Short mmCIF file of C-alpha atoms in Angstrom, two decimals:
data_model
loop_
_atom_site.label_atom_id
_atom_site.label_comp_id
_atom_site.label_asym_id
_atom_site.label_seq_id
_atom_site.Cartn_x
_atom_site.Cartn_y
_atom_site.Cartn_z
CA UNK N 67 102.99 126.57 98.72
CA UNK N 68 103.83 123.61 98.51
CA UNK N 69 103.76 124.40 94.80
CA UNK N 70 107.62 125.47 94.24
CA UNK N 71 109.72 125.38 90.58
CA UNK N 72 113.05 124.66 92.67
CA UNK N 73 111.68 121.52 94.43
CA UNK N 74 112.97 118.84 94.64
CA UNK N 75 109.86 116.73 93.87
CA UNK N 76 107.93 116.47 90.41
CA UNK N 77 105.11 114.99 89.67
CA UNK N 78 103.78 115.06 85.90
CA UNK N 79 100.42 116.00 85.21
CA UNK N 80 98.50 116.60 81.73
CA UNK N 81 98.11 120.19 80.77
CA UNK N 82 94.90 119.99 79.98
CA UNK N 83 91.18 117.20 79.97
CA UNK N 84 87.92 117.37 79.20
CA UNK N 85 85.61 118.87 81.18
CA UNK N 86 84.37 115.31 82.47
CA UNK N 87 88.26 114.23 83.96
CA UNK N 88 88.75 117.38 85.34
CA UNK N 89 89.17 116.99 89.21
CA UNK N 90 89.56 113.15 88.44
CA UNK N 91 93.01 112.69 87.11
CA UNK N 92 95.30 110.78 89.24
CA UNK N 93 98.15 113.52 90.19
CA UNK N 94 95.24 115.06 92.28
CA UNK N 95 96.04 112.18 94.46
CA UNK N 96 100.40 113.15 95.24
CA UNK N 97 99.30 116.47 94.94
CA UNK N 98 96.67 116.53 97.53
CA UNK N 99 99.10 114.28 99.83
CA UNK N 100 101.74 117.05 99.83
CA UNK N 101 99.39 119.84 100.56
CA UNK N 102 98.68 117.56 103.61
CA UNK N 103 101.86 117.33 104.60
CA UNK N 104 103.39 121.16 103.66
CA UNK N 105 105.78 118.93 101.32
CA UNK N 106 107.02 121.64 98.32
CA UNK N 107 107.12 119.97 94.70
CA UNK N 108 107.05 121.34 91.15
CA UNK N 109 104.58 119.70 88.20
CA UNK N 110 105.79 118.90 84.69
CA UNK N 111 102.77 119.49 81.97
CA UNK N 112 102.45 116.61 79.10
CA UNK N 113 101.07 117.73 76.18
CA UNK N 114 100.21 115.67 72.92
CA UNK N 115 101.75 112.38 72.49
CA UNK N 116 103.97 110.66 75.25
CA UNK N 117 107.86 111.07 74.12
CA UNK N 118 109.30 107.06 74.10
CA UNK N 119 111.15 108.26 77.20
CA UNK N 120 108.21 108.88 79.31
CA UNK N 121 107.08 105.11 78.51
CA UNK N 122 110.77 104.06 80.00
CA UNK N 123 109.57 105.92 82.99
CA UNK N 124 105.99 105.50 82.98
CA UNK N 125 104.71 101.83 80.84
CA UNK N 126 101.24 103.17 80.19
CA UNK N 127 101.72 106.63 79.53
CA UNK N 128 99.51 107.61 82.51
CA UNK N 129 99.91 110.58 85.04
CA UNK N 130 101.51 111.08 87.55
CA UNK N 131 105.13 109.93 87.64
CA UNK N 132 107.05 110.89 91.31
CA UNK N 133 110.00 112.02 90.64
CA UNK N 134 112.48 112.83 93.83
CA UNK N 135 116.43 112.44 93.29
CA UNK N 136 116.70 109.89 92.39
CA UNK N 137 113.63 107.93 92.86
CA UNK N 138 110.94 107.39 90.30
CA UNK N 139 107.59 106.16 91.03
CA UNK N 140 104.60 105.81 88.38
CA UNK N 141 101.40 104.53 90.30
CA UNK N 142 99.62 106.27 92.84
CA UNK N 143 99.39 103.68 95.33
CA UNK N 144 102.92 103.48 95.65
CA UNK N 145 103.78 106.87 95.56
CA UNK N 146 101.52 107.73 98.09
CA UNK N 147 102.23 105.15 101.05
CA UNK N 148 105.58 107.00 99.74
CA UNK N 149 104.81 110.22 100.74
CA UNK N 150 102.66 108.95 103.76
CA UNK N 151 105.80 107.87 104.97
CA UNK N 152 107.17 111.11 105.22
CA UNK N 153 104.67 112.33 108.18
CA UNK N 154 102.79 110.68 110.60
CA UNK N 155 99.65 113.22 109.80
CA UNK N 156 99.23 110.65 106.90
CA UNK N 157 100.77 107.27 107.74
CA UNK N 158 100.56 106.37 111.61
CA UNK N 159 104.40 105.00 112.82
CA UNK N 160 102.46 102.52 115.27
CA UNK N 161 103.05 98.81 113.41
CA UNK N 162 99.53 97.99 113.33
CA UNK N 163 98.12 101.53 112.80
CA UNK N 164 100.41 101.83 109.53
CA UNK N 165 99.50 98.33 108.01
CA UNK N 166 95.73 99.07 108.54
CA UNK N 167 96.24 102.45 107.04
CA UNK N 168 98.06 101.15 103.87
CA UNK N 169 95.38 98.29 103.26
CA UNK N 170 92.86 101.03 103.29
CA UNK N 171 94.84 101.90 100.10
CA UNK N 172 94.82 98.26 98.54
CA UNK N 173 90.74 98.12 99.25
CA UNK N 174 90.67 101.31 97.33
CA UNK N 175 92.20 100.33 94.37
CA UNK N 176 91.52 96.93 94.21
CA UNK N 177 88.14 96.36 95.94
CA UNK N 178 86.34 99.58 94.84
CA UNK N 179 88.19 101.32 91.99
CA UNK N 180 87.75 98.56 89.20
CA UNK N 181 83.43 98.80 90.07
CA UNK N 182 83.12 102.20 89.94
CA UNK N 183 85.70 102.79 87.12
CA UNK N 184 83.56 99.92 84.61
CA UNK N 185 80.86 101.99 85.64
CA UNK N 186 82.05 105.04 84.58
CA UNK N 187 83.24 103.76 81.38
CA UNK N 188 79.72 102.77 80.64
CA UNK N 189 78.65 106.07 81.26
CA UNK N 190 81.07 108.01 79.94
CA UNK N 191 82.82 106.60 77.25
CA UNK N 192 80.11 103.82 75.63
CA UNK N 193 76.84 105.87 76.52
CA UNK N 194 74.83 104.60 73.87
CA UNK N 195 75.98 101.44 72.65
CA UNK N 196 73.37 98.52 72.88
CA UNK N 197 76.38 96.11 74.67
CA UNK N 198 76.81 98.80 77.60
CA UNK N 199 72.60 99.47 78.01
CA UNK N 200 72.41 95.75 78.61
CA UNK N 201 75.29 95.88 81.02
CA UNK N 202 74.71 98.99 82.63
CA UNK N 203 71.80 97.36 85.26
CA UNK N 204 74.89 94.56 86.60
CA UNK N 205 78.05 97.33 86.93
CA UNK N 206 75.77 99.59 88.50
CA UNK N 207 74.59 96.84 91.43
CA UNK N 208 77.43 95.88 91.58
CA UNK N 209 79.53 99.09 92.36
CA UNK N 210 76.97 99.43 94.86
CA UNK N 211 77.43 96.45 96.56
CA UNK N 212 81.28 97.88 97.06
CA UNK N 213 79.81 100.91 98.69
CA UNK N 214 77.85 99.60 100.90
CA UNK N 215 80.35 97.38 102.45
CA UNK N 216 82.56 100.67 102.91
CA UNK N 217 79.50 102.50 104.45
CA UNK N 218 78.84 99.52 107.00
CA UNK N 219 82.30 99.42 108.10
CA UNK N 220 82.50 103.49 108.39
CA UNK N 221 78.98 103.09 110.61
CA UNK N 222 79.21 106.53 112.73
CA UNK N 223 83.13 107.39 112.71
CA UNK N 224 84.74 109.96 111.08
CA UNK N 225 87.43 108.32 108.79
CA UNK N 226 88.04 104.29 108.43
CA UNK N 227 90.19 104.33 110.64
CA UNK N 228 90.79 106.07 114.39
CA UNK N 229 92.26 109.50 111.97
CA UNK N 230 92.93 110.33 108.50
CA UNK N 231 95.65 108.59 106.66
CA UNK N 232 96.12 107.84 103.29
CA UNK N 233 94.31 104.82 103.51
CA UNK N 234 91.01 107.54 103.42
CA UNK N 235 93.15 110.06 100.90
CA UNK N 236 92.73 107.61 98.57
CA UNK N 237 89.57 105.76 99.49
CA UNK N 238 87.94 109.56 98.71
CA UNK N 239 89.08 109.98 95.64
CA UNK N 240 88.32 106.86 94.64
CA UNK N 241 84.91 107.65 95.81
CA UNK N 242 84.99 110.79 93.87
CA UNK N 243 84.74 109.02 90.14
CA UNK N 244 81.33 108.25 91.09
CA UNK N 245 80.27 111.65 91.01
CA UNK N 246 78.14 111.34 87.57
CA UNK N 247 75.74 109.35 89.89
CA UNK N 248 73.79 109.03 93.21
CA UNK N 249 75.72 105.88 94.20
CA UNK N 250 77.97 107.33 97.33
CA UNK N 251 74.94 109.73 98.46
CA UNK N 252 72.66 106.91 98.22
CA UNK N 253 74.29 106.10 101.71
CA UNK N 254 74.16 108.77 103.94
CA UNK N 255 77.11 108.42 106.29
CA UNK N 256 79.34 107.64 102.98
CA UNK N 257 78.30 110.63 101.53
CA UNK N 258 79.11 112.83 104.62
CA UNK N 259 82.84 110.83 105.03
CA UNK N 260 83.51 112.30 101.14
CA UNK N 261 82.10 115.39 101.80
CA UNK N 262 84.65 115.56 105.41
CA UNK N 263 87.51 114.46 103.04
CA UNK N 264 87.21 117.13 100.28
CA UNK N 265 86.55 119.92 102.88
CA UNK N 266 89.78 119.19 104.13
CA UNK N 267 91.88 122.28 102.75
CA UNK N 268 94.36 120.62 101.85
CA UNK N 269 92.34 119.25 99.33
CA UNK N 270 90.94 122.01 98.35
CA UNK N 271 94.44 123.49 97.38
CA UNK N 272 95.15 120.37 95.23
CA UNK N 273 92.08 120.45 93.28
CA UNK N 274 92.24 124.27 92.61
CA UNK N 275 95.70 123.76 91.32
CA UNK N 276 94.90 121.23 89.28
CA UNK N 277 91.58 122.73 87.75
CA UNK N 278 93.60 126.68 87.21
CA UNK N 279 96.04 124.25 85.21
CA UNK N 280 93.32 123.17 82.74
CA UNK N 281 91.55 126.28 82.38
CA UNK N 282 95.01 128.19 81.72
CA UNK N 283 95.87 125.63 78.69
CA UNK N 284 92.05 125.15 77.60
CA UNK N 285 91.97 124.78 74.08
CA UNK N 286 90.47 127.24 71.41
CA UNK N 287 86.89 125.98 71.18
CA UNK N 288 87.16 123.10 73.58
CA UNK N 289 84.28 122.71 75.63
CA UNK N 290 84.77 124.81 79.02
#
């Protein structure tokens, strides 16, 4: 629980990723959300190519779609302030309490995710190349310049805002793509705030369902 095959929510989710994305893929995000909320939903596993009806449902091909009725949602933004809606644990009902919460989520993906994603790709996917060596110094500064500014508004609370909402559900795992570096632990309350998010259980429960899902449809001779 909430995992159930007869719910009426689905989110897709790739059956398996390298060792590098695992943890990282983006239907830890709904997932987690749910768990937060006791909110029961069933996963559908993509394997191999994207069929051309997934791209009527989903334009990039990415994971996760939200599927509930007749609702379908394909970025995680908007399907979380969806399911944030659901509860108050993760989406306050007071006017000004929700906005703040949900442009928690539009700092997260717009101020901070772009930095530390050109980062990663850097890292990750153009390790090597004389282009990304020379750019490296700039992405890197500069991805820290977007973590400070979180760390100086955080100061000594607990979450960014007076609880937990969604606007820090997704500000953490944001934070989380960093984890090839020293970037968040370079600032010592920011590092505590992710290490208070993914203590949370249910976070925990996300991320182990996610992760048992790779390692059940690991390929012969992929890397573990």
């Amino acid at each position: 629980m909430p995992i159930d095959p007869n719910a009426e929510i689905e989110i897709t989710a790739f059956a398996w990723v390298p060792p590098f994305a695992e943890g990282l893929v983006r239907d830890l995000r709904p997932r987690w959300a749910l768990e937060e909320i006791g909110l029961p939903y069933r996963v559908q596993l993509l394997e191999g190519e994207r069929s051309p009806e997934y791209y009527l449902e989903q334009p990039f091909g990415q994971v996760p779609c939200y599927r509930e009725g007749p609702l379908k949602i394909f970025e995680t933004g908007a399907i979380i302030q969806h399911i944030g809606e659901k509860s108050e644990k993760l989406l306050p009902r007071d006017a000004i309490a929700r906005i703040r919460a949900i442009q928690w989520t539009y700092a997260a993906l717009n101020s901070v995710e772009p930095a530390i994603q050109n980062l990663t790709a850097i890292d990750l996917f153009y390790k090597g190349e004389e282009w990304a060596a020379l750019r490296r110094p700039g992405a890197e500064e500069f991805a820290r310049l977007k973590l400070k500014r979180i760390a100086d508004w955080l100061g000594d609370k607990e979450w960014l805002e007076d609880h937990f909402t969604i606007g820090d559900l997704m500000m953490a795992s944001v934070l989380r793509i960093a984890r090839h570096t020293d970037l968040v632990a370079e600032q010592a309350n920011l590092k505590a705030y992710l290490a208070r998010a993914e203590a949370r259980p249910a976070f925990q429960r996300a991320l182990a369902d996610q992760i048992a899902v790779f390692k059940a449809h690991q390929p012969e001779g992929a890397e573990a």
